[in-house]
Amino acid sequence: MFDGYTTSELLSIFAMQGFAGLSLFSVFVLMALGLAIIFGQMGVINMAHGEFMILGAYTTYLTSNLFQSYLPSLFSGYFFVAMLLAFVVCAALGALIEWAMIRHLYRRPLDTLLATWGLSLIMQQAYRSIFGAREVGVELPEWMMGAIQVTDLVELPINGLFVMIIALAIALGVYLLMYRSGWGRKVRAVVQNRPMAEAVGINSAGVDRATFALGCGIAGIAGAAFTMIGSTGPSSGQAYIVDTFLVVVFGGAQSLIGTIVSAFSISQAQSTMEFFMSGSMAKVLTLLVVVGILMLRPEGLMALKVRR
């Protein structure tokens, strides 16, 4: 398999595969963090999570066109505005959907699965009606183009590095919000013992709405980052939803640290195996390994201890 390759060439190949795995890790983390909050903290199976990501991507696409047409002198910084708008739009829609639909389905996970699956179909059709069936892409600012030359054979795309920085920054922000803030303590109190949390005056309904909105908003940021490395179509989110659930369950449904560790493990495993075999076989083998580990450790890599 390695005949004809020198040692330096093999190291370069593995380095590039590792960086490709880090790019995939960035997308997984951004998608899985929002889903970990919604599924892990609230027990809601949100099958429309990928469509919220695509809503963020389309928001970024519209922002890019707006800056190109009306604010060309500020185009180099449009992406930061697009990320903020993607978060606000997706969080606002998430809060509306939680109020209109999700709050009536708590403690009924199968009903939330069916309801959000129907919502995902509605959102996909809405995207087709508004933006068309063809995929669209955004134009990158000049400072995001090109690559950093590490060796003669290894180049690191600047947009991929930027997506990784965003992923790590969002992961740190979510950690600080959930574990170092008063609101995060309220969320964890509601998760661990809802009746007791309500008894001490915590508005559990408000916490639920804000938590669902936060998860959807993070999915919107994931969509904005996604435009940096791929094109956007009405059904693009479906390509990531299964892997995202896999990441969350494997890491431990209520553990944000476990989600990050799981995203890194799965992305690197898939990327490395794709060098030896086809992409579909790499996914199958990764899934089999994850299922085998979950059979031995059903609570995931890092389970949260909850009082009963």
C-alpha atoms as one frame of an Amber mdcrd trajectory, in Angstrom:
protein
   0.000   0.000   0.000   2.895   2.331   0.779   5.154   1.177  -2.056   6.665
   4.078  -3.969   6.312   6.590  -1.124   9.288   8.033   0.718   9.152   8.580
   4.471   8.782  12.348   4.063   5.949  11.881   1.567   4.119   9.537   3.953
   4.503  12.000   6.813   3.195  14.791   4.584   0.202  12.683   3.529  -0.680
  11.859   7.117  -0.231  15.508   8.104  -2.666  16.603   5.388  -5.130  13.880
   6.391  -4.811  15.034   9.986  -5.567  18.619   8.990  -8.553  17.434   6.932
  -9.700  15.645  10.079  -9.348  18.886  12.040 -11.503  20.706   9.469 -14.154
  17.987   9.841 -13.709  18.222  13.619 -14.510  21.940  13.467 -17.812  21.334
  11.666 -18.695  18.457  14.012 -17.962  20.563  17.106 -20.024  23.532  15.948
 -22.951  21.285  14.991 -22.667  19.003  18.012 -22.376  21.763  20.625 -25.818
  23.100  19.720 -27.274  19.603  19.579 -25.615  18.619  22.871 -27.362  21.537
  24.547 -30.765  20.683  23.043 -30.588  16.879  23.177 -28.279  16.419  26.143
 -29.638  19.128  28.415 -33.311  19.034  27.386 -33.863  15.521  26.026 -35.343
  16.895  22.783 -34.463  14.981  19.600 -34.180  17.868  17.144 -34.129  16.382
  13.643 -34.301  19.924  12.209 -30.904  20.871  13.657 -29.249  20.566  10.236
 -31.849  22.922   8.763 -30.999  25.543  11.396 -27.384  25.210  10.275 -28.462
  25.827   6.679 -30.519  28.834   7.786 -27.294  30.280   9.211 -25.529  29.494
   5.935 -28.201  31.233   3.868 -28.085  34.217   6.255 -24.345  34.414   5.591
 -24.995  34.165   1.839 -27.473  37.068   1.946 -25.133  39.141   4.108 -22.296
  38.531   1.652 -24.449  39.713  -1.266 -25.615  42.735   0.726 -22.058  43.842
   1.500 -20.942  43.218  -2.099 -23.768  45.348  -3.476 -24.052  48.173  -0.951
 -20.953  48.150   1.295 -18.064  46.939  -0.882 -15.506  48.902   1.129 -16.400
  46.862   4.235 -16.591  43.509   2.482 -13.428  42.182   4.151 -15.215  42.138
   7.504 -18.665  40.973   6.426 -18.219  37.473   7.859 -18.181  38.693  11.460
 -21.466  40.535  10.879 -22.840  37.428   9.145 -21.976  35.215  12.136 -23.796
  37.550  14.502 -26.849  37.739  12.229 -26.857  33.951  11.758 -26.885  33.461
  15.526 -29.654  36.015  16.099 -31.887  34.742  13.264 -31.549  31.064  14.233
 -31.916  31.748  17.960 -35.052  33.850  17.373 -36.614  31.160  15.186 -35.617
  28.515  17.737 -37.307  30.441  20.564 -40.452  30.793  18.448 -40.535  27.073
  17.623 -39.950  26.134  21.268 -42.886  28.312  22.306 -45.194  27.151  19.512
 -44.345  23.427  19.380 -41.538  21.979  21.494 -42.831  23.046  24.928 -45.911
  20.888  24.414 -43.789  17.790  23.747 -41.347  17.666  26.672 -40.808  14.180
  28.141 -42.147  12.716  24.868 -38.920  12.152  22.884 -40.498  10.151  20.056
 -43.065  12.888  19.491 -40.309  15.518  19.346 -38.485  13.334  16.798 -41.525
  13.174  14.515 -42.437  16.832  14.982 -38.932  18.146  14.295 -38.538  15.758
  11.344 -41.690  17.296   9.846 -40.284  20.739  10.637 -37.062  19.858   8.794
 -39.057  18.933   5.671 -40.980  22.203   5.863 -37.762  24.215   6.216 -36.102
  22.379   3.314 -39.072  23.126   1.056 -39.057  26.749   2.179 -35.371  27.023
   1.223 -36.115  25.517  -2.212 -38.951  27.969  -2.769 -36.916  31.014  -1.703
 -33.381  30.225  -2.876 -33.953  27.533  -5.504 -32.763  23.936  -5.605 -29.220
  24.724  -6.772 -26.411  25.108  -4.275 -25.022  28.576  -3.635 -21.681  29.747
  -2.329 -20.244  32.891  -0.794 -17.257  34.851  -2.009 -14.453  34.816   0.531
 -12.634  38.008   1.509  -9.087  38.225   0.180  -7.519  37.599   3.598  -9.264
  34.200   3.791  -7.920  32.996   0.459  -4.717  31.094  -0.109  -2.852  28.717
   2.163   0.052  28.612   4.583   2.979  26.612   3.188   4.200  24.303   5.974
   6.453  22.078   3.851   6.953  21.492   0.140   4.034  19.047   0.172   1.804
  20.352   2.978  -0.388  23.446   2.676  -2.920  24.565   5.260  -5.884  26.524
   3.794  -6.440  29.784   5.644 -10.233  29.413   5.592  -9.912  25.975   7.221
  -7.708  27.416   9.969 -10.208  30.223  10.505 -13.078  27.731  10.900 -11.036
  25.831  13.503 -10.414  29.036  15.455 -14.159  29.790  15.394 -14.963  26.261
  16.599 -12.525  26.475  19.516 -13.724  29.966  20.459 -17.393  28.891  20.453
 -16.549  25.752  22.452 -14.757  27.873  25.073 -17.644  30.346  25.158 -20.225
  27.592  25.660 -18.116  26.035  28.424 -17.834  29.351  30.269 -21.560  30.004
  29.826 -22.638  26.560  31.065 -20.136  26.074  33.886 -19.007  29.547  34.945
 -22.176  31.645  34.861 -25.335  31.973  36.902 -27.517  31.080  33.919 -25.494
  27.918  33.342 -26.067  26.882  36.968 -29.801  27.306  36.423 -29.672  25.112
  33.311 -27.773  22.375  35.127 -30.137  22.609  38.095 -33.158  22.120  35.842
 -31.460  19.163  34.121 -30.530  17.434  37.377 -33.729  18.029  39.327 -36.495
  20.039  37.660 -39.053  19.965  40.548 -36.445  21.103  43.071 -35.195  23.830
  40.722 -38.757  25.131  40.344 -39.231  24.955  44.113 -36.327  27.364  44.676
 -37.737  29.850  42.175 -36.046  28.986  38.873 -38.308  29.614  35.879 -37.803
  26.253  34.164 -39.962  27.219  31.162 -37.802  30.298  30.531 -34.636  28.246
  30.930 -35.949  25.700  28.418 -36.748  28.387  25.847 -33.403  30.126  26.239
 -31.553  26.792  26.077 -33.318  25.725  22.879 -32.697  29.152  21.336 -29.003
  28.975  22.285 -28.629  25.536  20.675 -30.286  26.756  17.476 -28.152  29.915
  17.481 -24.949  27.875  17.703 -26.213  25.795  14.764 -26.571  29.081  12.867
 -22.920  29.931  13.582 -22.020  26.432  12.362 -23.845  27.256   9.125 -21.915
  30.508   8.747 -18.644  28.618   9.207 -19.827  25.921   6.809 -19.974  28.457
   3.956 -16.209  28.907   4.307 -15.494  25.299   3.302 -18.502  24.195   1.210
 -21.498  25.287  -0.840 -25.012  25.536   0.584 -28.151  23.786  -0.660 -31.642
  23.173   0.763 -30.755  19.647   1.944 -27.085  20.155   2.855 -27.858  19.853
   6.564 -29.022  16.266   6.181 -25.457  15.211   5.351 -24.320  16.112   8.876
 -27.272  15.343  11.158 -26.531  11.602  11.609 -22.834  12.211  12.311 -23.768
  14.981  14.739 -26.095  12.729  16.753 -23.355  10.089  16.722 -20.864  12.590
  18.139 -23.245  13.685  20.920 -24.274  10.171  21.970 -20.718   8.822  21.817
 -19.352  11.681  23.909 -22.086  11.457  26.546 -25.402  13.185  25.966 -25.022
  15.675  28.841 -21.263  16.286  28.628 -19.918  19.197  26.577 -16.314  18.061
  27.134 -17.293  14.570  26.003 -18.838  16.067  22.862 -15.555  17.794  21.956
 -13.497  14.645  22.625 -15.964  12.560  20.621 -15.904  15.006  17.673 -12.105
  14.906  17.580 -11.949  11.095  17.797 -14.562  10.451  15.106 -13.278  13.107
  12.686  -9.669  11.936  12.932 -10.685   8.277  12.591 -12.750   8.973   9.474
 -10.104  11.187   7.889  -7.272   8.706   8.528  -9.205   5.691   7.262 -10.259
   7.541   4.099  -6.599   7.372   3.033  -6.754   3.558   3.077 -10.302   2.984
   1.780 -13.369   4.714   0.346 -15.204   7.382   2.309 -18.308   5.212   2.745
 -16.289   2.281   4.139 -14.475   4.644   6.518 -17.846   5.851   7.832 -19.101
   2.272   8.232 -16.019   1.164  10.170 -16.152   4.272  12.371 -19.815   3.590
  13.121 -19.098  -0.060  13.974 -16.313   0.925  16.387 -18.511   3.556  18.052
 -21.421   1.105  18.393 -19.052  -1.474  19.906 -17.771   1.032  22.470 -21.325
   2.136  23.328 -22.286  -1.494  23.948 -19.539  -1.631  26.586 -20.136   1.901
  27.866 -23.758   2.926  27.093 -23.472   6.275  28.903 -20.805   7.482  26.445
 -17.214   8.566  26.952 -17.920  11.107  29.683 -21.227  10.690  31.480 -22.664
  13.319  33.813 -23.528  11.989  37.258 -27.084  12.998  38.114 -28.837  12.689
  41.472 -31.885  10.456  41.413
